[in-house]
Coordinates of C-alpha atoms in Angstrom, one line a residue:
X207 CA -0.5 1.1 -12.6
X208 CA -2.0 1.4 -9.2
X209 CA -0.2 3.3 -6.5
X210 CA -0.6 0.4 -4.1
X211 CA -2.4 -3.0 -3.8
X212 CA -3.4 -3.9 -0.2
X213 CA -3.5 -7.7 0.5
X214 CA -6.1 -8.8 3.1
X215 CA -6.5 -12.5 3.9
X216 CA -9.8 -12.8 5.8
X217 CA -11.7 -16.1 6.5
X218 CA -15.2 -16.3 7.8
X219 CA -17.8 -13.5 8.1
X220 CA -16.8 -10.0 7.3
X221 CA -17.6 -7.1 9.7
X222 CA -21.2 -5.9 9.5
X223 CA -20.0 -2.5 8.1
X224 CA -18.0 -4.2 5.3
X225 CA -20.2 -2.4 2.7
X226 CA -18.9 0.9 4.1
X227 CA -15.4 -0.4 4.0
X228 CA -15.9 -1.1 0.3
X229 CA -17.5 2.3 -0.3
X230 CA -14.4 3.9 1.2
X231 CA -12.2 1.8 -1.0
X232 CA -14.1 2.9 -4.1
X233 CA -13.4 6.5 -3.5
X234 CA -9.6 5.8 -3.7
X235 CA -9.4 4.8 -7.3
X236 CA -5.6 5.0 -7.5
X237 CA -5.4 2.2 -5.0
X238 CA -6.5 -1.4 -5.1
X239 CA -7.4 -4.1 -2.6
X240 CA -6.9 -7.9 -2.9
X241 CA -9.1 -9.8 -0.5
X242 CA -8.2 -13.5 -0.1
X243 CA -11.2 -15.2 1.4
X244 CA -13.5 -18.2 1.6
X245 CA -16.5 -15.8 2.0
X246 CA -18.6 -16.0 -1.2
X247 CA -21.5 -13.9 0.0
X248 CA -22.7 -11.3 -2.5
X249 CA -21.4 -7.8 -2.0
X250 CA -21.2 -4.7 -4.3
X251 CA -17.5 -4.9 -4.9
X252 CA -16.1 -1.8 -6.7
X253 CA -13.7 -2.2 -9.6
X254 CA -10.6 -1.6 -7.4
X255 CA -11.4 -4.4 -5.0
X256 CA -10.4 -7.9 -6.2
X257 CA -11.3 -11.2 -4.6
X258 CA -9.2 -14.3 -4.6
X259 CA -11.3 -17.2 -3.3
X260 CA -9.6 -20.0 -1.4
X261 CA -10.1 -21.9 1.7
X262 CA -8.0 -21.4 4.8
X263 CA -6.1 -24.6 4.1
X264 CA -5.4 -23.5 0.5
X265 CA -4.1 -20.2 1.9
X266 CA -1.7 -22.1 4.3
X267 CA -0.7 -24.3 1.3
X268 CA 0.2 -21.2 -0.7
X269 CA 2.3 -19.9 2.1
X270 CA 4.1 -23.2 2.6
X271 CA 4.7 -23.7 -1.2
X272 CA 6.2 -20.2 -1.6
X273 CA 8.1 -19.9 1.6
X274 CA 9.4 -23.5 1.7
X275 CA 8.5 -24.0 5.3
X276 CA 5.8 -25.7 7.3
X277 CA 3.6 -23.0 8.8
X278 CA 1.8 -23.5 12.1
X279 CA -1.3 -21.3 12.2
X280 CA -3.6 -22.4 15.0
X281 CA -5.7 -19.2 15.1
X282 CA -6.4 -16.4 12.7
X283 CA -4.5 -13.8 14.7
X284 CA -1.3 -15.7 13.8
X285 CA -1.9 -14.6 10.2
X286 CA -0.6 -11.2 11.2
X287 CA 3.0 -12.6 11.4
X288 CA 2.8 -13.5 7.7
X289 CA 1.8 -10.0 6.5
X290 CA 5.3 -8.9 5.7
X291 CA 5.6 -12.0 3.4
X292 CA 2.7 -11.1 1.1
X293 CA 4.8 -9.1 -1.4
X294 CA 6.8 -12.3 -2.0
X295 CA 4.0 -14.9 -1.6
X296 CA 1.6 -13.0 -4.0
X297 CA 4.2 -11.4 -6.2
X298 CA 2.4 -12.3 -9.4
X299 CA -0.9 -10.8 -8.2
X300 CA 0.9 -7.6 -7.2
X301 CA 3.1 -7.0 -10.3
X302 CA 1.0 -4.0 -11.6
X303 CA 1.4 -1.9 -8.5
X304 CA 4.0 0.7 -7.5
X305 CA 3.6 -0.3 -3.9
X306 CA 2.0 -3.3 -2.2
X307 CA 0.8 -3.3 1.4
X308 CA -1.3 -5.0 4.0
X309 CA -4.2 -3.6 6.0
X310 CA -7.0 -4.7 8.3
X311 CA -10.7 -4.9 7.5
X312 CA -11.9 -3.1 10.6
X313 CA -11.1 0.2 8.9
X314 CA -12.9 3.0 7.0
X315 CA -10.6 4.9 4.6
X316 CA -10.2 8.6 4.1
X317 CA -8.7 10.3 1.0
X318 CA -5.4 8.4 0.6
X319 CA -4.2 10.7 -2.2
X320 CA -4.6 13.7 0.1
X321 CA -2.2 12.3 2.7
X322 CA 0.1 10.0 0.8
X323 CA 2.1 12.4 -1.2
X324 CA 4.2 12.1 -4.4
X325 CA 7.3 12.7 -2.3
X326 CA 6.4 9.8 0.0
X327 CA 5.8 7.4 -3.0
X328 CA 9.0 8.4 -4.7
X329 CA 11.4 8.6 -1.8
X330 CA 10.5 5.9 0.7
X331 CA 10.7 2.1 0.6
X332 CA 8.2 1.6 3.5
X333 CA 5.4 3.8 4.6
X334 CA 3.9 3.6 8.1
X335 CA 4.8 1.4 11.1
X336 CA 1.5 0.1 12.5
X337 CA 0.2 -3.2 11.3
X338 CA -3.3 -2.1 10.5
X339 CA -1.9 -0.3 7.3
X340 CA 1.6 -0.6 5.9
X341 CA 3.0 0.0 2.4
X342 CA 6.2 -1.3 0.7
X343 CA 7.7 -0.1 -2.5
X344 CA 7.2 -3.1 -4.8
X345 CA 10.7 -4.3 -5.7
X346 CA 12.4 -7.7 -5.9
X347 CA 14.7 -6.7 -3.0
X348 CA 12.0 -5.2 -0.7
X349 CA 9.7 -8.1 -1.2
X350 CA 12.3 -10.5 0.2
X351 CA 13.7 -8.3 2.9
X352 CA 11.6 -10.1 5.6
X353 CA 14.1 -13.0 5.2
X354 CA 17.1 -10.8 6.0
X355 CA 19.0 -11.9 9.2
X356 CA 19.5 -9.6 12.2
X357 CA 22.7 -10.0 14.2
X358 CA 23.1 -13.4 12.6
X359 CA 19.6 -14.6 13.5
X360 CA 17.2 -15.6 10.8
X361 CA 14.2 -14.1 12.5
X362 CA 11.5 -15.0 10.0
X363 CA 11.9 -18.7 10.2
X364 CA 11.5 -18.7 14.0
X365 CA 8.5 -16.4 13.7
X366 CA 6.7 -18.2 10.9
X367 CA 7.2 -21.8 12.0
X368 CA 6.0 -21.2 15.6
X369 CA 2.3 -21.3 16.7
X370 CA 3.1 -18.3 18.9
X371 CA 2.1 -14.9 17.6
X372 CA 5.2 -12.6 17.5
X373 CA 3.5 -9.5 16.0
X374 CA 6.2 -9.5 13.3
X375 CA 4.2 -7.0 11.2
X376 CA 4.7 -4.0 13.6
X377 CA 7.0 -2.7 16.4
X378 CA 5.3 -4.5 19.3
X379 CA 6.6 -8.0 18.9
X380 CA 9.4 -10.1 20.4
X381 CA 11.7 -7.2 21.1
X382 CA 13.6 -4.3 19.6
X383 CA 14.9 -5.1 16.1
X384 CA 12.7 -8.1 15.6
X385 CA 9.9 -6.8 13.4
X386 CA 9.7 -5.9 9.7
X387 CA 9.9 -2.2 10.4
X388 CA 13.2 -2.5 12.2
X389 CA 14.5 -5.0 9.6
X390 CA 14.0 -2.3 6.9
X391 CA 15.8 0.3 9.1
X392 CA 18.7 -2.1 9.8
X393 CA 19.1 -2.6 6.0
X394 CA 19.3 1.2 5.4
X395 CA 15.9 1.4 3.7
X396 CA 14.0 4.7 3.7
X397 CA 11.1 4.3 6.1
X398 CA 8.3 6.8 6.9
X399 CA 7.1 6.2 10.5
X400 CA 4.6 9.0 11.1
X401 CA 1.1 7.9 12.2
X402 CA -1.7 9.3 10.0
X403 CA -4.5 7.1 11.4
X404 CA -7.5 7.9 13.6
X405 CA -6.8 4.8 15.7
X406 CA -9.4 4.2 18.5
X407 CA -8.3 3.2 22.0
X408 CA -10.0 -0.1 22.6
X409 CA -11.4 0.3 26.1
X410 CA -13.3 3.6 26.2
X411 CA -16.9 3.7 24.9
X412 CA -16.4 7.0 23.2
X413 CA -13.8 8.1 20.6
X414 CA -10.4 8.4 22.1
X415 CA -7.5 8.4 19.6
X416 CA -4.2 6.8 20.3
X417 CA -1.4 8.2 18.1
X418 CA 1.8 6.2 17.9
X419 CA 5.2 8.0 18.1
X420 CA 7.7 5.4 16.7
X421 CA 10.8 7.4 17.7
X422 CA 9.8 7.8 21.3
X423 CA 8.1 4.3 21.3
X424 CA 5.0 5.7 23.1
X425 CA 1.4 6.6 22.5
X426 CA -0.3 10.0 22.6
X427 CA -3.9 9.9 23.8
X428 CA -6.3 12.4 22.3
X429 CA -9.9 12.7 23.3
X430 CA -12.5 13.5 20.6
X431 CA -15.5 13.5 23.0
X432 CA -16.3 17.1 22.1
X433 CA -15.5 16.7 18.4
X434 CA -17.6 15.5 15.4
X435 CA -16.1 12.5 13.6
X436 CA -17.3 12.0 10.0
X437 CA -16.9 9.9 6.9
X438 CA -17.7 12.6 4.4
X439 CA -17.4 12.5 0.6
X440 CA -14.6 9.8 0.9
X441 CA -12.7 11.6 3.7
X442 CA -12.3 10.7 7.4
X443 CA -12.4 14.0 9.2
X444 CA -12.7 15.4 12.7
X445 CA -14.4 18.7 13.2
X446 CA -13.4 20.7 16.3
X447 CA -14.8 23.9 17.6
X448 CA -12.5 26.3 19.5
X449 CA -12.9 30.0 20.3
X450 CA -15.8 30.4 17.9
X451 CA -14.1 28.7 14.9
X452 CA -14.5 25.3 13.3
X453 CA -11.5 23.4 12.1
X454 CA -11.2 20.1 10.2
X455 CA -8.5 17.5 10.4
X456 CA -8.2 14.7 7.8
X457 CA -7.0 11.2 8.6
X458 CA -5.8 8.4 6.4
X459 CA -8.3 5.9 7.9
X460 CA -10.2 5.2 11.1
X461 CA -9.5 2.0 12.9
X462 CA -12.2 0.2 15.0
X463 CA -10.1 -2.6 16.6
X464 CA -12.1 -4.9 18.9
X465 CA -15.2 -2.7 18.6
X466 CA -18.7 -3.7 17.5
X467 CA -20.2 -1.0 15.4
X468 CA -23.9 -0.5 14.6
X469 CA -24.5 -0.1 10.8
X470 CA -27.4 0.1 8.5
X471 CA -27.1 -0.3 4.7
X472 CA -29.4 2.8 4.2
X473 CA -26.3 4.9 5.2
X474 CA -24.8 4.0 1.9
X475 CA -27.2 6.4 0.3
X476 CA -25.5 9.4 2.0
X477 CA -22.0 10.8 1.8
X478 CA -22.2 12.3 5.3
X479 CA -21.9 9.6 8.0
X480 CA -21.4 10.5 11.6
X481 CA -19.2 8.1 13.6
X482 CA -19.7 7.5 17.3
X483 CA -18.0 5.0 19.6
X484 CA -20.7 2.4 19.0
X485 CA -21.6 2.8 15.4
X486 CA -22.3 4.8 12.2
X487 CA -25.2 7.2 12.0
X488 CA -26.9 9.7 9.8
X489 CA -25.6 13.2 10.5
X490 CA -28.3 15.4 11.9
X491 CA -27.7 18.2 9.4
X492 CA -26.5 18.5 5.8
X493 CA -23.5 20.4 7.0
X494 CA -21.8 21.2 10.3
X495 CA -21.9 24.9 11.2
X496 CA -21.1 27.0 14.2
X497 CA -24.8 27.3 14.8
X498 CA -25.6 23.6 14.9
X499 CA -22.2 22.2 16.3
X500 CA -23.4 22.0 19.9
X501 CA -26.7 20.4 18.9
X502 CA -25.0 17.4 17.2
X503 CA -24.7 14.3 19.4
X504 CA -21.1 13.4 20.0
X505 CA -21.0 10.8 22.8
X506 CA -22.7 7.7 23.9
X507 CA -23.5 6.2 27.3
X508 CA -22.2 2.6 27.7
X509 CA -20.8 0.1 30.1
X510 CA -18.1 -0.9 27.6
X511 CA -15.2 0.2 29.6
X512 CA -16.3 -1.6 32.8
X513 CA -17.0 -4.8 30.9
X514 CA -13.6 -4.8 29.2
X515 CA -11.7 -4.0 32.5
X516 CA -13.5 -7.0 34.1
X517 CA -12.5 -9.2 31.1
X518 CA -8.9 -8.1 31.5
X519 CA -8.8 -9.0 35.2
X520 CA -10.5 -12.4 34.6
X521 CA -8.0 -13.1 31.9
X522 CA -5.0 -12.2 34.1
X523 CA -6.3 -14.4 36.9
X524 CA -6.8 -17.4 34.6
X525 CA -3.3 -16.9 33.2
X526 CA -1.8 -16.7 36.7
X527 CA -3.6 -19.9 37.7
X528 CA -2.4 -21.6 34.5
X529 CA -5.8 -22.1 32.9
X530 CA -5.0 -19.8 30.0
X531 CA -1.8 -19.1 28.0

């Protein structure tokens, strides 16, 4: 039995670094991924990554048949609202896993076993809060808990039948107590809300981490401009140098939301890949040492931040004028 099967519906072209995504999955042999897609391109899928081929219309049909509602998905981002339903919709495909979960594809995984402990698997019903990776204990009750009412309101029907995106999969949606995380808490389920991800802030060109504090409902910003970020032997690690000493910090995964990344398949021949704000690169040395730490390139020069800020302002103006919702 696998510790967890992550369900990923994804239609269209995969990210250009999808081969590295698969490589990072392969290192986590106690975990499994189920990719639901219409993309039939040839990839070197490891044994712990399954594909379920279907069209987008067939996927919507599966949701409607299982949920008993008419879904209104007008863009792919709306699919995020359906993430909490996957344990119910794909119950048969997930029956051989202790947990099931959902995650995004713009990730590279670290060593899941090193950070997801036996205690976490035994004593929690839900692991993590952010929608780019969440795990649920695979039980009949948990898989249907998204249907549970809150204060007399059947939230899921409102969310799943509307074309509007509510962000039902994480705590940034239609209000306090309206997402799947808070539904679990309201039903006295044991939830683990710490953030183990190396989640990149969208706007900066270089690697700035945003760490979510669920209890304070805020973000901690951490700059890694002077650090070395690596995918190394199946681990996502950040190496820092302070007062003449190197230290390493491991992360569950690295998240590249809304970020184009340079990638070459030749990197799959190495187990030491350096990660900068714009792509994946061969590490300059076989190992990072005190002697070579300063010589290793850690930052890039880019107009990314300026471009994104302009896009934000244009979008705000168009919304104000009524040309964009």
